[in-house]
């Protein structure tokens, strides 16, 4: 019948209620323009292991050969340790990335928002029209975190977010790119310190063109959610093919306009920061003060 044995495609577990909320979100954002998507700062957390094990390796052997060196694969407990990263980006500039030293509790997340994200939002969106996207992790919805956001509503807004929707967040593709680049490096990371250094180096060398294309994919992501009636989409499978699709569908529009000198200077600085390694949050505050 032409059927083949294949591993299942893993997608987020979506219940009827989840699909309803995803469809509702897509309907609310179906008419958003690119100017509106450019105002969104995308954020997420991801864990990177020192020794990546995906369980997809196969060997061919005869009965009784299962313990031969050529038929075994070494592994370490819990992947040999790892690190948790929190990162953010927008169309205008790559944002901060933070190595989370402890568990991601509400207090730790609030420190990241206040000390890292806040200066970035203030610089990139000085008029207070920025929009922060975050998922529905418990630490994101904690009372002290929501109270902090409420106190800063005049500086930026929170985007509503449907449950179980990593396929709508372009940050997932960035994590995927970082993971593949990390595994392509040789020799493997000998320790956590090296793993941390390599992850940060990959982050600060991410292409401006790449993450702008990811933002430009949002109208298509919304359209796919609408077509799937809130169900799973190809964007939730992995980011390996997204760039190729975006290269086909995405074209930059070049416009020439006149801007106030402060606006011009701000845009030039954003271009510099987008390619600068390890920009501190204080950098955004200092430059913003000089331009005002």
PDB file of C-alpha atoms in Angstrom:
ATOM      1  CA  UNK A   1       0.000   0.000   0.000  1.00  0.00           C
ATOM      2  CA  UNK A   2       3.045   2.275  -0.080  1.00  0.00           C
ATOM      3  CA  UNK A   3       3.174   2.615   3.710  1.00  0.00           C
ATOM      4  CA  UNK A   4       6.581   3.032   5.337  1.00  0.00           C
ATOM      5  CA  UNK A   5       7.714   2.688   8.928  1.00  0.00           C
ATOM      6  CA  UNK A   6       8.713   6.103  10.250  1.00  0.00           C
ATOM      7  CA  UNK A   7       9.247   7.703  13.613  1.00  0.00           C
ATOM      8  CA  UNK A   8       6.287   9.898  14.587  1.00  0.00           C
ATOM      9  CA  UNK A   9       6.512  13.632  14.076  1.00  0.00           C
ATOM     10  CA  UNK A  10       6.585  15.232  17.499  1.00  0.00           C
ATOM     11  CA  UNK A  11       4.346  18.286  17.879  1.00  0.00           C
ATOM     12  CA  UNK A  12       3.001  20.141  20.940  1.00  0.00           C
ATOM     13  CA  UNK A  13       0.183  18.303  22.706  1.00  0.00           C
ATOM     14  CA  UNK A  14      -2.928  20.264  21.767  1.00  0.00           C
ATOM     15  CA  UNK A  15      -6.261  19.684  23.411  1.00  0.00           C
ATOM     16  CA  UNK A  16      -9.531  21.105  22.132  1.00  0.00           C
ATOM     17  CA  UNK A  17      -9.253  24.109  24.458  1.00  0.00           C
ATOM     18  CA  UNK A  18      -5.706  24.795  23.259  1.00  0.00           C
ATOM     19  CA  UNK A  19      -6.745  24.690  19.612  1.00  0.00           C
ATOM     20  CA  UNK A  20      -9.607  27.086  20.338  1.00  0.00           C
ATOM     21  CA  UNK A  21      -7.292  29.630  21.996  1.00  0.00           C
ATOM     22  CA  UNK A  22      -4.687  29.308  19.230  1.00  0.00           C
ATOM     23  CA  UNK A  23      -7.344  29.891  16.590  1.00  0.00           C
ATOM     24  CA  UNK A  24      -8.693  32.874  18.517  1.00  0.00           C
ATOM     25  CA  UNK A  25      -5.184  34.374  18.773  1.00  0.00           C
ATOM     26  CA  UNK A  26      -4.615  33.897  15.047  1.00  0.00           C
ATOM     27  CA  UNK A  27      -7.893  35.626  14.224  1.00  0.00           C
ATOM     28  CA  UNK A  28      -6.934  38.556  16.447  1.00  0.00           C
ATOM     29  CA  UNK A  29      -3.599  38.953  14.641  1.00  0.00           C
ATOM     30  CA  UNK A  30      -4.543  38.021  11.077  1.00  0.00           C
ATOM     31  CA  UNK A  31      -4.641  41.662   9.962  1.00  0.00           C
ATOM     32  CA  UNK A  32      -1.459  42.808  11.669  1.00  0.00           C
ATOM     33  CA  UNK A  33       0.928  44.720   9.425  1.00  0.00           C
ATOM     34  CA  UNK A  34       4.685  44.230   9.352  1.00  0.00           C
ATOM     35  CA  UNK A  35       5.066  47.510  11.224  1.00  0.00           C
ATOM     36  CA  UNK A  36       3.093  45.963  14.084  1.00  0.00           C
ATOM     37  CA  UNK A  37       5.123  42.735  14.070  1.00  0.00           C
ATOM     38  CA  UNK A  38       8.312  44.816  14.138  1.00  0.00           C
ATOM     39  CA  UNK A  39       7.247  46.198  17.501  1.00  0.00           C
ATOM     40  CA  UNK A  40       7.279  42.758  19.152  1.00  0.00           C
ATOM     41  CA  UNK A  41      10.177  41.534  21.283  1.00  0.00           C
ATOM     42  CA  UNK A  42      10.274  37.736  21.223  1.00  0.00           C
ATOM     43  CA  UNK A  43      11.589  35.901  24.287  1.00  0.00           C
ATOM     44  CA  UNK A  44      12.060  32.352  25.483  1.00  0.00           C
ATOM     45  CA  UNK A  45      14.175  29.993  27.590  1.00  0.00           C
ATOM     46  CA  UNK A  46      16.024  26.917  26.373  1.00  0.00           C
ATOM     47  CA  UNK A  47      18.359  24.332  27.865  1.00  0.00           C
ATOM     48  CA  UNK A  48      21.608  23.261  26.206  1.00  0.00           C
ATOM     49  CA  UNK A  49      23.285  20.020  27.279  1.00  0.00           C
ATOM     50  CA  UNK A  50      27.000  19.368  27.355  1.00  0.00           C
ATOM     51  CA  UNK A  51      26.502  16.018  25.634  1.00  0.00           C
ATOM     52  CA  UNK A  52      23.514  15.948  23.315  1.00  0.00           C
ATOM     53  CA  UNK A  53      21.701  12.608  23.007  1.00  0.00           C
ATOM     54  CA  UNK A  54      18.817  12.440  20.537  1.00  0.00           C
ATOM     55  CA  UNK A  55      18.186   8.672  20.577  1.00  0.00           C
ATOM     56  CA  UNK A  56      18.166   8.471  16.773  1.00  0.00           C
ATOM     57  CA  UNK A  57      21.478   6.620  16.293  1.00  0.00           C
ATOM     58  CA  UNK A  58      21.142   3.104  14.848  1.00  0.00           C
ATOM     59  CA  UNK A  59      23.763   0.350  14.466  1.00  0.00           C
ATOM     60  CA  UNK A  60      23.778  -2.895  12.488  1.00  0.00           C
ATOM     61  CA  UNK A  61      25.023  -5.887  14.475  1.00  0.00           C
ATOM     62  CA  UNK A  62      24.691  -9.611  14.882  1.00  0.00           C
ATOM     63  CA  UNK A  63      23.129 -11.284  17.917  1.00  0.00           C
ATOM     64  CA  UNK A  64      25.520 -11.147  20.877  1.00  0.00           C
ATOM     65  CA  UNK A  65      27.440  -8.099  19.569  1.00  0.00           C
ATOM     66  CA  UNK A  66      25.508  -5.487  21.528  1.00  0.00           C
ATOM     67  CA  UNK A  67      28.469  -4.687  23.813  1.00  0.00           C
ATOM     68  CA  UNK A  68      31.158  -4.411  21.143  1.00  0.00           C
ATOM     69  CA  UNK A  69      32.750  -0.911  21.076  1.00  0.00           C
ATOM     70  CA  UNK A  70      31.522  -0.447  17.499  1.00  0.00           C
ATOM     71  CA  UNK A  71      27.954  -1.155  18.606  1.00  0.00           C
ATOM     72  CA  UNK A  72      27.768   1.055  21.680  1.00  0.00           C
ATOM     73  CA  UNK A  73      27.372   4.779  22.251  1.00  0.00           C
ATOM     74  CA  UNK A  74      28.631   6.451  25.402  1.00  0.00           C
ATOM     75  CA  UNK A  75      26.412   8.724  27.415  1.00  0.00           C
ATOM     76  CA  UNK A  76      26.607  10.668  30.643  1.00  0.00           C
ATOM     77  CA  UNK A  77      24.008  11.170  33.337  1.00  0.00           C
ATOM     78  CA  UNK A  78      21.688  14.098  32.541  1.00  0.00           C
ATOM     79  CA  UNK A  79      23.635  14.843  29.379  1.00  0.00           C
ATOM     80  CA  UNK A  80      26.789  15.709  31.324  1.00  0.00           C
ATOM     81  CA  UNK A  81      25.128  18.798  32.736  1.00  0.00           C
ATOM     82  CA  UNK A  82      23.957  21.842  30.874  1.00  0.00           C
ATOM     83  CA  UNK A  83      22.935  25.473  31.010  1.00  0.00           C
ATOM     84  CA  UNK A  84      19.644  27.303  30.736  1.00  0.00           C
ATOM     85  CA  UNK A  85      19.535  30.405  28.559  1.00  0.00           C
ATOM     86  CA  UNK A  86      16.971  33.172  28.377  1.00  0.00           C
ATOM     87  CA  UNK A  87      17.110  35.362  25.290  1.00  0.00           C
ATOM     88  CA  UNK A  88      15.138  37.985  23.409  1.00  0.00           C
ATOM     89  CA  UNK A  89      15.212  39.725  20.043  1.00  0.00           C
ATOM     90  CA  UNK A  90      13.194  42.034  17.844  1.00  0.00           C
ATOM     91  CA  UNK A  91      13.307  43.195  14.243  1.00  0.00           C
ATOM     92  CA  UNK A  92      15.498  46.152  15.203  1.00  0.00           C
ATOM     93  CA  UNK A  93      18.236  44.455  17.209  1.00  0.00           C
ATOM     94  CA  UNK A  94      19.349  41.278  18.898  1.00  0.00           C
ATOM     95  CA  UNK A  95      18.502  41.528  22.568  1.00  0.00           C
ATOM     96  CA  UNK A  96      20.198  40.308  25.725  1.00  0.00           C
ATOM     97  CA  UNK A  97      20.916  36.677  26.510  1.00  0.00           C
ATOM     98  CA  UNK A  98      21.202  35.495  30.097  1.00  0.00           C
ATOM     99  CA  UNK A  99      22.667  32.329  31.564  1.00  0.00           C
ATOM    100  CA  UNK A 100      20.215  31.296  34.273  1.00  0.00           C
ATOM    101  CA  UNK A 101      22.368  30.128  37.157  1.00  0.00           C
ATOM    102  CA  UNK A 102      19.524  28.879  39.327  1.00  0.00           C
ATOM    103  CA  UNK A 103      16.120  27.398  38.697  1.00  0.00           C
ATOM    104  CA  UNK A 104      13.764  29.674  36.811  1.00  0.00           C
ATOM    105  CA  UNK A 105      11.660  30.949  39.688  1.00  0.00           C
ATOM    106  CA  UNK A 106       9.571  34.101  39.677  1.00  0.00           C
ATOM    107  CA  UNK A 107      12.210  36.086  41.570  1.00  0.00           C
ATOM    108  CA  UNK A 108      14.958  35.091  39.132  1.00  0.00           C
ATOM    109  CA  UNK A 109      12.780  35.852  36.125  1.00  0.00           C
ATOM    110  CA  UNK A 110      11.860  39.249  37.541  1.00  0.00           C
ATOM    111  CA  UNK A 111      15.573  40.061  37.876  1.00  0.00           C
ATOM    112  CA  UNK A 112      16.050  39.238  34.188  1.00  0.00           C
ATOM    113  CA  UNK A 113      13.094  41.371  33.139  1.00  0.00           C
ATOM    114  CA  UNK A 114      14.088  44.344  35.292  1.00  0.00           C
ATOM    115  CA  UNK A 115      17.866  44.268  34.756  1.00  0.00           C
ATOM    116  CA  UNK A 116      18.191  42.971  31.190  1.00  0.00           C
ATOM    117  CA  UNK A 117      14.964  43.347  29.232  1.00  0.00           C
ATOM    118  CA  UNK A 118      13.848  46.710  30.614  1.00  0.00           C
ATOM    119  CA  UNK A 119      16.876  48.711  29.323  1.00  0.00           C
ATOM    120  CA  UNK A 120      16.609  46.974  25.951  1.00  0.00           C
ATOM    121  CA  UNK A 121      12.915  47.844  25.605  1.00  0.00           C
ATOM    122  CA  UNK A 122      13.556  51.446  26.667  1.00  0.00           C
ATOM    123  CA  UNK A 123      16.230  51.882  24.012  1.00  0.00           C
ATOM    124  CA  UNK A 124      14.642  50.070  21.080  1.00  0.00           C
ATOM    125  CA  UNK A 125      11.146  51.459  21.742  1.00  0.00           C
ATOM    126  CA  UNK A 126      11.695  54.877  23.357  1.00  0.00           C
ATOM    127  CA  UNK A 127       8.105  55.958  22.687  1.00  0.00           C
ATOM    128  CA  UNK A 128       6.718  53.074  24.753  1.00  0.00           C
ATOM    129  CA  UNK A 129       5.059  51.245  21.846  1.00  0.00           C
ATOM    130  CA  UNK A 130       7.008  47.988  22.222  1.00  0.00           C
ATOM    131  CA  UNK A 131       5.244  44.667  22.841  1.00  0.00           C
ATOM    132  CA  UNK A 132       6.784  41.824  24.845  1.00  0.00           C
ATOM    133  CA  UNK A 133       5.980  38.229  23.940  1.00  0.00           C
ATOM    134  CA  UNK A 134       6.462  35.546  26.564  1.00  0.00           C
ATOM    135  CA  UNK A 135       4.937  32.104  26.941  1.00  0.00           C
ATOM    136  CA  UNK A 136       2.751  30.908  29.790  1.00  0.00           C
ATOM    137  CA  UNK A 137       5.431  29.388  32.019  1.00  0.00           C
ATOM    138  CA  UNK A 138       4.473  29.598  35.719  1.00  0.00           C
ATOM    139  CA  UNK A 139       7.293  32.022  36.539  1.00  0.00           C
ATOM    140  CA  UNK A 140       6.036  34.354  33.789  1.00  0.00           C
ATOM    141  CA  UNK A 141       2.572  34.455  35.348  1.00  0.00           C
ATOM    142  CA  UNK A 142       3.661  34.885  38.958  1.00  0.00           C
ATOM    143  CA  UNK A 143       2.033  37.712  40.910  1.00  0.00           C
ATOM    144  CA  UNK A 144       5.234  39.704  41.473  1.00  0.00           C
ATOM    145  CA  UNK A 145       6.073  39.511  37.765  1.00  0.00           C
ATOM    146  CA  UNK A 146       2.620  40.604  36.615  1.00  0.00           C
ATOM    147  CA  UNK A 147       2.650  43.439  39.147  1.00  0.00           C
ATOM    148  CA  UNK A 148       5.971  44.660  37.724  1.00  0.00           C
ATOM    149  CA  UNK A 149       4.533  44.602  34.205  1.00  0.00           C
ATOM    150  CA  UNK A 150       1.484  46.509  35.432  1.00  0.00           C
ATOM    151  CA  UNK A 151       3.752  49.214  36.848  1.00  0.00           C
ATOM    152  CA  UNK A 152       5.487  49.592  33.470  1.00  0.00           C
ATOM    153  CA  UNK A 153       2.500  49.574  31.115  1.00  0.00           C
ATOM    154  CA  UNK A 154       3.400  53.084  29.972  1.00  0.00           C
ATOM    155  CA  UNK A 155       6.751  51.766  28.704  1.00  0.00           C
ATOM    156  CA  UNK A 156       5.701  48.592  26.869  1.00  0.00           C
ATOM    157  CA  UNK A 157       2.828  46.135  26.642  1.00  0.00           C
ATOM    158  CA  UNK A 158       2.437  42.384  27.109  1.00  0.00           C
ATOM    159  CA  UNK A 159       1.216  40.282  24.206  1.00  0.00           C
ATOM    160  CA  UNK A 160      -1.477  37.731  24.945  1.00  0.00           C
ATOM    161  CA  UNK A 161      -0.172  34.245  24.190  1.00  0.00           C
ATOM    162  CA  UNK A 162      -2.031  30.978  23.500  1.00  0.00           C
ATOM    163  CA  UNK A 163      -0.980  27.806  25.374  1.00  0.00           C
ATOM    164  CA  UNK A 164       1.316  25.171  23.871  1.00  0.00           C
ATOM    165  CA  UNK A 165       2.322  27.363  20.943  1.00  0.00           C
ATOM    166  CA  UNK A 166       6.090  27.202  20.378  1.00  0.00           C
ATOM    167  CA  UNK A 167       5.372  27.084  16.638  1.00  0.00           C
ATOM    168  CA  UNK A 168       4.217  30.704  16.859  1.00  0.00           C
ATOM    169  CA  UNK A 169       7.394  31.900  18.559  1.00  0.00           C
ATOM    170  CA  UNK A 170      10.329  32.532  16.173  1.00  0.00           C
ATOM    171  CA  UNK A 171      12.700  32.235  19.150  1.00  0.00           C
ATOM    172  CA  UNK A 172      12.284  28.465  18.841  1.00  0.00           C
ATOM    173  CA  UNK A 173      13.990  28.590  15.456  1.00  0.00           C
ATOM    174  CA  UNK A 174      16.894  30.560  16.907  1.00  0.00           C
ATOM    175  CA  UNK A 175      17.372  27.930  19.608  1.00  0.00           C
ATOM    176  CA  UNK A 176      17.322  25.276  16.891  1.00  0.00           C
ATOM    177  CA  UNK A 177      19.977  27.109  14.872  1.00  0.00           C
ATOM    178  CA  UNK A 178      22.146  27.509  17.973  1.00  0.00           C
ATOM    179  CA  UNK A 179      21.803  23.831  18.854  1.00  0.00           C
ATOM    180  CA  UNK A 180      22.877  22.713  15.379  1.00  0.00           C
ATOM    181  CA  UNK A 181      25.815  25.125  15.300  1.00  0.00           C
ATOM    182  CA  UNK A 182      26.878  23.975  18.759  1.00  0.00           C
ATOM    183  CA  UNK A 183      26.825  20.294  17.751  1.00  0.00           C
ATOM    184  CA  UNK A 184      28.777  21.052  14.578  1.00  0.00           C
ATOM    185  CA  UNK A 185      31.727  22.392  16.560  1.00  0.00           C
ATOM    186  CA  UNK A 186      34.682  20.152  17.329  1.00  0.00           C
ATOM    187  CA  UNK A 187      35.946  19.026  19.705  1.00  0.00           C
ATOM    188  CA  UNK A 188      32.847  18.633  21.890  1.00  0.00           C
ATOM    189  CA  UNK A 189      32.550  20.895  24.909  1.00  0.00           C
ATOM    190  CA  UNK A 190      34.792  19.481  27.661  1.00  0.00           C
ATOM    191  CA  UNK A 191      32.969  21.313  30.459  1.00  0.00           C
ATOM    192  CA  UNK A 192      30.093  23.637  31.318  1.00  0.00           C
ATOM    193  CA  UNK A 193      32.259  26.746  31.092  1.00  0.00           C
ATOM    194  CA  UNK A 194      33.160  25.990  27.478  1.00  0.00           C
ATOM    195  CA  UNK A 195      29.537  25.191  26.688  1.00  0.00           C
ATOM    196  CA  UNK A 196      28.506  28.561  28.081  1.00  0.00           C
ATOM    197  CA  UNK A 197      31.174  30.438  26.110  1.00  0.00           C
ATOM    198  CA  UNK A 198      30.241  28.708  22.861  1.00  0.00           C
ATOM    199  CA  UNK A 199      26.525  29.359  23.303  1.00  0.00           C
ATOM    200  CA  UNK A 200      27.099  33.057  23.991  1.00  0.00           C
ATOM    201  CA  UNK A 201      29.459  33.342  21.023  1.00  0.00           C
ATOM    202  CA  UNK A 202      26.881  31.758  18.711  1.00  0.00           C
ATOM    203  CA  UNK A 203      24.159  34.061  20.047  1.00  0.00           C
ATOM    204  CA  UNK A 204      26.107  37.268  19.475  1.00  0.00           C
ATOM    205  CA  UNK A 205      27.020  36.187  15.956  1.00  0.00           C
ATOM    206  CA  UNK A 206      23.451  35.496  14.844  1.00  0.00           C
ATOM    207  CA  UNK A 207      22.687  37.108  11.511  1.00  0.00           C
ATOM    208  CA  UNK A 208      20.535  40.237  11.441  1.00  0.00           C
ATOM    209  CA  UNK A 209      19.047  38.995   8.170  1.00  0.00           C
ATOM    210  CA  UNK A 210      18.080  35.701   9.794  1.00  0.00           C
ATOM    211  CA  UNK A 211      16.130  37.103  12.710  1.00  0.00           C
ATOM    212  CA  UNK A 212      14.476  39.749  10.561  1.00  0.00           C
ATOM    213  CA  UNK A 213      13.289  36.961   8.263  1.00  0.00           C
ATOM    214  CA  UNK A 214      11.916  35.161  11.287  1.00  0.00           C
ATOM    215  CA  UNK A 215       9.862  38.213  12.228  1.00  0.00           C
ATOM    216  CA  UNK A 216       8.718  38.461   8.599  1.00  0.00           C
ATOM    217  CA  UNK A 217       7.409  34.885   8.858  1.00  0.00           C
ATOM    218  CA  UNK A 218       4.726  35.849  11.392  1.00  0.00           C
ATOM    219  CA  UNK A 219       1.924  36.578   8.873  1.00  0.00           C
ATOM    220  CA  UNK A 220       2.503  33.129   7.353  1.00  0.00           C
ATOM    221  CA  UNK A 221       2.541  31.467  10.763  1.00  0.00           C
ATOM    222  CA  UNK A 222      -0.791  33.087  11.576  1.00  0.00           C
ATOM    223  CA  UNK A 223      -2.212  31.983   8.211  1.00  0.00           C
ATOM    224  CA  UNK A 224      -1.083  28.392   8.823  1.00  0.00           C
ATOM    225  CA  UNK A 225      -2.726  28.376  12.261  1.00  0.00           C
ATOM    226  CA  UNK A 226      -5.958  29.618  10.701  1.00  0.00           C
ATOM    227  CA  UNK A 227      -5.805  26.930   8.021  1.00  0.00           C
ATOM    228  CA  UNK A 228      -5.135  24.246  10.637  1.00  0.00           C
ATOM    229  CA  UNK A 229      -8.036  25.580  12.751  1.00  0.00           C
ATOM    230  CA  UNK A 230      -5.690  25.969  15.683  1.00  0.00           C
ATOM    231  CA  UNK A 231      -4.013  22.590  15.165  1.00  0.00           C
ATOM    232  CA  UNK A 232      -0.340  21.687  14.849  1.00  0.00           C
ATOM    233  CA  UNK A 233       1.745  23.290  12.097  1.00  0.00           C
ATOM    234  CA  UNK A 234       5.020  22.608  10.318  1.00  0.00           C
ATOM    235  CA  UNK A 235       6.617  25.427  12.323  1.00  0.00           C
ATOM    236  CA  UNK A 236       6.330  23.295  15.444  1.00  0.00           C
ATOM    237  CA  UNK A 237       8.328  20.426  13.941  1.00  0.00           C
ATOM    238  CA  UNK A 238      11.644  22.284  13.858  1.00  0.00           C
ATOM    239  CA  UNK A 239      13.361  25.239  12.296  1.00  0.00           C
ATOM    240  CA  UNK A 240      15.461  23.369   9.756  1.00  0.00           C
ATOM    241  CA  UNK A 241      13.416  24.319   6.697  1.00  0.00           C
ATOM    242  CA  UNK A 242      12.027  27.694   7.744  1.00  0.00           C
ATOM    243  CA  UNK A 243      14.854  29.801   6.336  1.00  0.00           C
ATOM    244  CA  UNK A 244      14.560  28.205   2.913  1.00  0.00           C
ATOM    245  CA  UNK A 245      10.839  28.940   2.830  1.00  0.00           C
ATOM    246  CA  UNK A 246      11.414  32.502   3.938  1.00  0.00           C
ATOM    247  CA  UNK A 247      14.042  33.076   1.253  1.00  0.00           C
ATOM    248  CA  UNK A 248      11.381  32.215  -1.309  1.00  0.00           C
ATOM    249  CA  UNK A 249       8.544  34.283   0.122  1.00  0.00           C
ATOM    250  CA  UNK A 250      10.332  37.203   1.752  1.00  0.00           C
ATOM    251  CA  UNK A 251      11.617  40.302  -0.074  1.00  0.00           C
ATOM    252  CA  UNK A 252      12.944  43.415   1.566  1.00  0.00           C
ATOM    253  CA  UNK A 253      11.185  46.657   0.692  1.00  0.00           C
ATOM    254  CA  UNK A 254      13.567  49.602   0.478  1.00  0.00           C
ATOM    255  CA  UNK A 255      12.080  52.954   1.338  1.00  0.00           C
ATOM    256  CA  UNK A 256      13.724  56.348   1.476  1.00  0.00           C
ATOM    257  CA  UNK A 257      12.388  58.758   4.058  1.00  0.00           C
ATOM    258  CA  UNK A 258      13.536  61.827   5.944  1.00  0.00           C
ATOM    259  CA  UNK A 259      14.085  61.443   9.672  1.00  0.00           C
ATOM    260  CA  UNK A 260      15.015  63.707  12.525  1.00  0.00           C
ATOM    261  CA  UNK A 261      18.730  63.444  13.297  1.00  0.00           C
ATOM    262  CA  UNK A 262      18.002  61.695  16.611  1.00  0.00           C
ATOM    263  CA  UNK A 263      15.976  59.024  14.832  1.00  0.00           C
ATOM    264  CA  UNK A 264      18.745  58.517  12.275  1.00  0.00           C
ATOM    265  CA  UNK A 265      21.381  58.232  14.983  1.00  0.00           C
ATOM    266  CA  UNK A 266      19.263  55.774  16.923  1.00  0.00           C
ATOM    267  CA  UNK A 267      18.830  53.519  13.887  1.00  0.00           C
ATOM    268  CA  UNK A 268      22.567  53.591  13.168  1.00  0.00           C
ATOM    269  CA  UNK A 269      23.348  52.628  16.750  1.00  0.00           C
ATOM    270  CA  UNK A 270      20.838  49.779  16.558  1.00  0.00           C
ATOM    271  CA  UNK A 271      22.689  48.426  13.536  1.00  0.00           C
ATOM    272  CA  UNK A 272      25.950  48.559  15.475  1.00  0.00           C
ATOM    273  CA  UNK A 273      24.462  46.878  18.539  1.00  0.00           C
ATOM    274  CA  UNK A 274      22.959  44.181  16.352  1.00  0.00           C
ATOM    275  CA  UNK A 275      26.485  43.045  15.507  1.00  0.00           C
ATOM    276  CA  UNK A 276      28.174  43.832  18.823  1.00  0.00           C
ATOM    277  CA  UNK A 277      29.196  40.982  21.074  1.00  0.00           C
ATOM    278  CA  UNK A 278      27.928  40.954  24.651  1.00  0.00           C
ATOM    279  CA  UNK A 279      26.191  44.366  24.777  1.00  0.00           C
ATOM    280  CA  UNK A 280      25.364  45.132  28.392  1.00  0.00           C
ATOM    281  CA  UNK A 281      22.025  46.647  29.414  1.00  0.00           C
ATOM    282  CA  UNK A 282      23.942  49.691  30.639  1.00  0.00           C
ATOM    283  CA  UNK A 283      25.044  50.303  27.046  1.00  0.00           C
ATOM    284  CA  UNK A 284      21.445  50.870  25.973  1.00  0.00           C
ATOM    285  CA  UNK A 285      20.901  53.354  28.807  1.00  0.00           C
ATOM    286  CA  UNK A 286      24.105  55.311  28.145  1.00  0.00           C
ATOM    287  CA  UNK A 287      23.543  55.651  24.399  1.00  0.00           C
ATOM    288  CA  UNK A 288      19.895  56.543  24.907  1.00  0.00           C
ATOM    289  CA  UNK A 289      20.901  59.328  27.294  1.00  0.00           C
ATOM    290  CA  UNK A 290      23.385  60.701  24.754  1.00  0.00           C
ATOM    291  CA  UNK A 291      20.778  60.767  21.990  1.00  0.00           C
ATOM    292  CA  UNK A 292      18.049  62.441  24.033  1.00  0.00           C
TER     293      UNK A 292
END
